[in-house]
One Martini backbone bead per residue (centre of mass of N, CA, C, O) as a GRO file, in nm:
protein
  230
    1MET     BB    1  -3.476   0.799 -10.433
    2ILE     BB    2  -3.139   0.802 -10.462
    3GLU     BB    3  -3.124   0.485 -10.456
    4GLU     BB    4  -3.159   0.163 -10.607
    5PRO     BB    5  -3.244  -0.114 -10.536
    6PRO     BB    6  -3.227  -0.421 -10.488
    7VAL     BB    7  -3.389  -0.662 -10.650
    8LEU     BB    8  -3.236  -0.872 -10.465
    9THR     BB    9  -3.226  -1.126 -10.228
   10LEU     BB   10  -3.043  -1.322  -9.992
   11ILE     BB   11  -3.112  -1.592  -9.785
   12GLU     BB   12  -2.898  -1.839  -9.589
   13ASP     BB   13  -2.919  -1.805  -9.248
   14PHE     BB   14  -3.124  -2.065  -9.176
   15PRO     BB   15  -3.282  -2.269  -9.038
   16ARG     BB   16  -3.338  -2.607  -9.007
   17PRO     BB   17  -3.512  -2.925  -9.052
   18THR     BB   18  -3.455  -3.198  -9.003
   19GLN     BB   19  -3.484  -3.555  -9.128
   20ALA     BB   20  -3.625  -3.634  -8.849
   21GLN     BB   21  -3.838  -3.430  -8.849
   22VAL     BB   22  -3.986  -3.457  -9.123
   23ASP     BB   23  -4.021  -3.788  -9.090
   24ALA     BB   24  -4.215  -3.719  -8.838
   25LEU     BB   25  -4.434  -3.622  -9.084
   26LYS     BB   26  -4.490  -3.851  -9.243
   27GLY     BB   27  -4.843  -3.925  -9.308
   28ILE     BB   28  -4.979  -3.686  -9.152
   29PRO     BB   29  -5.244  -3.530  -9.130
   30THR     BB   30  -5.342  -3.185  -9.170
   31GLY     BB   31  -5.522  -3.205  -8.892
   32PHE     BB   32  -5.326  -3.324  -8.668
   33VAL     BB   33  -5.137  -3.081  -8.716
   34CYS     BB   34  -5.359  -2.855  -8.604
   35ASP     BB   35  -5.420  -3.054  -8.325
   36ALA     BB   36  -5.147  -2.964  -8.223
   37MET     BB   37  -5.223  -2.627  -8.272
   38ASN     BB   38  -5.494  -2.539  -8.156
   39GLY     BB   39  -5.638  -2.531  -8.467
   40LEU     BB   40  -5.392  -2.444  -8.629
   41GLY     BB   41  -5.199  -2.306  -8.941
   42SER     BB   42  -5.365  -2.322  -9.229
   43LEU     BB   43  -5.390  -2.174  -9.508
   44ALA     BB   44  -5.616  -2.049  -9.653
   45THR     BB   45  -5.892  -2.204  -9.864
   46GLN     BB   46  -5.756  -2.082 -10.166
   47ILE     BB   47  -5.507  -2.287 -10.087
   48ALA     BB   48  -5.452  -2.552 -10.323
   49PRO     BB   49  -5.493  -2.814 -10.514
   50ILE     BB   50  -5.456  -2.809 -10.840
   51GLY     BB   51  -5.553  -3.088 -10.851
   52PRO     BB   52  -5.646  -3.473 -10.929
   53ASP     BB   53  -5.332  -3.542 -11.119
   54ILE     BB   54  -5.212  -3.508 -10.834
   55ASP     BB   55  -5.060  -3.587 -10.576
   56CYS     BB   56  -5.067  -3.362 -10.287
   57VAL     BB   57  -4.793  -3.476 -10.105
   58ALA     BB   58  -4.575  -3.278  -9.850
   59VAL     BB   59  -4.260  -3.255  -9.668
   60GLY     BB   60  -4.111  -2.960  -9.570
   61PRO     BB   61  -3.909  -2.728  -9.628
   62ALA     BB   62  -3.925  -2.343  -9.617
   63LEU     BB   63  -3.906  -2.152  -9.930
   64VAL     BB   64  -3.907  -1.817  -9.950
   65ALA     BB   65  -4.064  -1.616 -10.201
   66ASP     BB   66  -4.061  -1.274 -10.210
   67ASN     BB   67  -4.295  -1.104 -10.402
   68GLY     BB   68  -4.471  -0.921 -10.615
   69ALA     BB   69  -4.709  -0.831 -10.771
   70ALA     BB   70  -4.667  -1.003 -11.091
   71ASP     BB   71  -4.409  -1.153 -10.952
   72ILE     BB   72  -4.092  -1.410 -11.044
   73LEU     BB   73  -3.805  -1.363 -10.951
   74ALA     BB   74  -3.769  -1.510 -10.634
   75THR     BB   75  -3.868  -1.810 -10.799
   76LEU     BB   76  -3.642  -1.781 -11.011
   77ALA     BB   77  -3.413  -1.780 -10.789
   78ALA     BB   78  -3.464  -2.032 -10.609
   79ILE     BB   79  -3.406  -2.291 -10.751
   80GLU     BB   80  -3.103  -2.242 -10.703
   81VAL     BB   81  -3.160  -2.253 -10.370
   82ALA     BB   82  -3.246  -2.508 -10.343
   83GLN     BB   83  -3.307  -2.785 -10.175
   84ALA     BB   84  -3.342  -3.086 -10.122
   85GLY     BB   85  -3.701  -3.107  -9.994
   86ASP     BB   86  -3.804  -2.843 -10.065
   87ILE     BB   87  -4.067  -2.582 -10.013
   88VAL     BB   88  -4.170  -2.307 -10.241
   89VAL     BB   89  -4.332  -2.026 -10.084
   90ALA     BB   90  -4.478  -1.786 -10.344
   91SER     BB   91  -4.518  -1.503 -10.300
   92VAL     BB   92  -4.780  -1.228 -10.442
   93ALA     BB   93  -4.959  -1.085 -10.244
   94GLY     BB   94  -5.255  -1.214 -10.349
   95HIS     BB   95  -5.249  -1.219 -10.652
   96GLN     BB   96  -5.501  -1.286 -10.944
   97GLY     BB   97  -5.425  -1.181 -11.232
   98CYS     BB   98  -5.173  -1.389 -11.253
   99SER     BB   99  -4.940  -1.593 -11.266
  100ALA     BB  100  -4.685  -1.765 -11.051
  101SER     BB  101  -4.705  -2.017 -11.236
  102GLY     BB  102  -4.523  -2.318 -11.413
  103ASP     BB  103  -4.418  -2.601 -11.586
  104GLN     BB  104  -4.126  -2.487 -11.593
  105VAL     BB  105  -4.073  -2.466 -11.311
  106MET     BB  106  -4.150  -2.720 -11.213
  107GLY     BB  107  -3.964  -2.882 -11.360
  108MET     BB  108  -3.693  -2.743 -11.224
  109LEU     BB  109  -3.791  -2.813 -10.936
  110LYS     BB  110  -3.774  -3.111 -10.976
  111ASN     BB  111  -3.455  -3.130 -11.079
  112ARG     BB  112  -3.376  -2.997 -10.791
  113GLY     BB  113  -3.549  -3.177 -10.566
  114ALA     BB  114  -3.831  -3.075 -10.472
  115ALA     BB  115  -4.120  -3.129 -10.359
  116GLY     BB  116  -4.264  -2.832 -10.352
  117PHE     BB  117  -4.560  -2.608 -10.404
  118VAL     BB  118  -4.645  -2.259 -10.297
  119THR     BB  119  -4.920  -2.028 -10.317
  120ASP     BB  120  -5.147  -1.702 -10.349
  121GLY     BB  121  -5.155  -1.788 -10.652
  122PRO     BB  122  -5.174  -1.873 -10.946
  123MET     BB  123  -5.179  -2.097 -11.255
  124ARG     BB  124  -5.035  -2.274 -11.519
  125ASP     BB  125  -5.029  -2.546 -11.719
  126TYR     BB  126  -5.171  -2.794 -11.631
  127GLU     BB  127  -5.059  -3.025 -11.812
  128GLY     BB  128  -4.809  -2.999 -11.712
  129ILE     BB  129  -4.773  -3.012 -11.461
  130VAL     BB  130  -4.870  -3.277 -11.435
  131GLU     BB  131  -4.611  -3.416 -11.582
  132VAL     BB  132  -4.452  -3.355 -11.372
  133GLY     BB  133  -4.532  -3.402 -11.067
  134LEU     BB  134  -4.553  -3.161 -10.872
  135PRO     BB  135  -4.658  -3.057 -10.588
  136ALA     BB  136  -4.959  -2.825 -10.582
  137TRP     BB  137  -5.077  -2.472 -10.427
  138CYS     BB  138  -5.350  -2.286 -10.529
  139THR     BB  139  -5.605  -2.043 -10.625
  140GLY     BB  140  -5.571  -2.149 -10.921
  141LEU     BB  141  -5.614  -2.047 -11.281
  142ASN     BB  142  -5.377  -1.821 -11.524
  143PRO     BB  143  -5.253  -1.745 -11.822
  144ASN     BB  144  -5.122  -1.532 -11.758
  145SER     BB  145  -4.818  -1.316 -11.716
  146PRO     BB  146  -4.537  -1.203 -11.551
  147TYR     BB  147  -4.299  -1.089 -11.399
  148GLY     BB  148  -3.927  -1.051 -11.345
  149SER     BB  149  -3.794  -0.786 -11.209
  150GLY     BB  150  -3.935  -0.708 -10.918
  151PRO     BB  151  -3.869  -0.701 -10.615
  152GLY     BB  152  -3.700  -0.953 -10.398
  153THR     BB  153  -3.705  -1.255 -10.161
  154VAL     BB  154  -3.491  -1.516 -10.054
  155GLY     BB  155  -3.511  -1.672  -9.719
  156GLY     BB  156  -3.746  -1.550  -9.558
  157THR     BB  157  -4.033  -1.362  -9.522
  158ALA     BB  158  -4.407  -1.394  -9.516
  159VAL     BB  159  -4.738  -1.386  -9.617
  160VAL     BB  160  -4.959  -1.646  -9.657
  161GLY     BB  161  -5.292  -1.691  -9.619
  162GLY     BB  162  -5.240  -1.537  -9.327
  163VAL     BB  163  -4.917  -1.638  -9.278
  164SER     BB  164  -4.658  -1.684  -9.166
  165VAL     BB  165  -4.369  -1.743  -9.321
  166SER     BB  166  -4.062  -1.918  -9.278
  167SER     BB  167  -3.731  -1.987  -9.353
  168GLY     BB  168  -3.741  -2.308  -9.184
  169ASP     BB  169  -3.987  -2.446  -9.191
  170LEU     BB  170  -4.254  -2.626  -9.172
  171ILE     BB  171  -4.430  -2.861  -9.422
  172VAL     BB  172  -4.782  -2.969  -9.448
  173ALA     BB  173  -4.936  -3.151  -9.756
  174ASP     BB  174  -5.272  -3.173  -9.844
  175ARG     BB  175  -5.600  -3.218  -9.947
  176ASN     BB  176  -5.642  -2.995  -9.756
  177GLY     BB  177  -5.373  -2.844  -9.735
  178VAL     BB  178  -5.152  -2.620  -9.559
  179VAL     BB  179  -4.920  -2.654  -9.335
  180VAL     BB  180  -4.742  -2.444  -9.054
  181ILE     BB  181  -4.408  -2.509  -8.852
  182PRO     BB  182  -4.264  -2.363  -8.710
  183HIS     BB  183  -3.930  -2.405  -8.586
  184ALA     BB  184  -3.960  -2.406  -8.265
  185ARG     BB  185  -4.237  -2.610  -8.284
  186ILE     BB  186  -4.159  -2.916  -8.402
  187ASP     BB  187  -4.107  -3.106  -8.154
  188ALA     BB  188  -4.399  -3.042  -7.998
  189VAL     BB  189  -4.565  -3.117  -8.260
  190ILE     BB  190  -4.489  -3.394  -8.295
  191ALA     BB  191  -4.558  -3.507  -7.987
  192ARG     BB  192  -4.852  -3.412  -8.012
  193VAL     BB  193  -4.941  -3.593  -8.251
  194ALA     BB  194  -4.931  -3.876  -8.108
  195GLU     BB  195  -5.179  -3.789  -7.884
  196VAL     BB  196  -5.374  -3.733  -8.151
  197LYS     BB  197  -5.373  -3.997  -8.280
  198ALA     BB  198  -5.475  -4.142  -8.017
  199LEU     BB  199  -5.745  -3.996  -7.999
  200GLU     BB  200  -5.834  -4.112  -8.293
  201ASP     BB  201  -5.844  -4.367  -8.300
  202GLY     BB  202  -6.024  -4.447  -8.089
  203LEU     BB  203  -6.262  -4.274  -8.205
  204GLU     BB  204  -6.287  -4.497  -8.474
  205VAL     BB  205  -6.355  -4.753  -8.296
  206LYS     BB  206  -6.634  -4.607  -8.142
  207VAL     BB  207  -6.783  -4.559  -8.396
  208ARG     BB  208  -6.778  -4.829  -8.544
  209ASN     BB  209  -6.890  -5.017  -8.280
  210GLU     BB  210  -7.133  -4.847  -8.245
  211GLY     BB  211  -7.238  -4.619  -8.491
  212PHE     BB  212  -7.261  -4.416  -8.233
  213CYS     BB  213  -7.174  -4.093  -8.109
  214THR     BB  214  -7.064  -3.850  -7.855
  215PRO     BB  215  -6.891  -3.586  -7.730
  216VAL     BB  216  -7.193  -3.442  -7.566
  217ASP     BB  217  -7.238  -3.429  -7.283
  218ILE     BB  218  -7.551  -3.342  -7.162
  219GLN     BB  219  -7.609  -3.418  -6.917
  220LYS     BB  220  -7.352  -3.330  -6.748
  221MET     BB  221  -7.413  -3.033  -6.851
  222LEU     BB  222  -7.659  -2.982  -6.709
  223ALA     BB  223  -7.564  -3.051  -6.412
  224GLU     BB  224  -7.321  -2.775  -6.425
  225GLY     BB  225  -7.496  -2.573  -6.587
  226ARG     BB  226  -7.420  -2.534  -6.933
  227ALA     BB  227  -7.723  -2.643  -6.933
  228VAL     BB  228  -8.051  -2.558  -7.115
  229LYS     BB  229  -8.414  -2.589  -7.100
  230ALA     BB  230  -8.633  -2.419  -7.287
   0.00000   0.00000   0.00000
């Protein structure tokens, strides 16, 4: 290139979920949210709670920090951009050779009012992160240091854990994993979650009272020709 590209791009004009939308999904298990999205929406299994010493539960708007591999410039910039309640979703292109964040960044994000941190890379400084107490999801631990040279983008879109995540999407995360609700689907998912919860509650009562039940009616399937005895 004749000219060097900018090392940092900031995108501020993206739609955010309302506080009412965020509140509607607090306390809802991620499994219910996935069921409300036809069984989909979760990031890859490798992106998991950092450890058992933090109560890793969070609901909030995604603020995407799109870094290159082994770089955290966008993540550092996201600290200044983040609003109270945001969940910073830091892409490092899935790079596993060094940490994508550590305890000092977690402390700064918590001071900023962030609700959580998600990355497709590892983290470091586990004891310090536990002390900070900010819920975090990552691929594991690695003490190697990243760079902060860029390029990077804050407020855009990135593929994280196999899912396209845009700033302003709604993140629902707990011990089971991280689920992304696209901004345009938030209200529909909230409505569907209520139906899912009612079905789950009814099934739970049935299982507890009967001791055993099966969701598969084999006799009906045989009668309809959808099953055969070999």
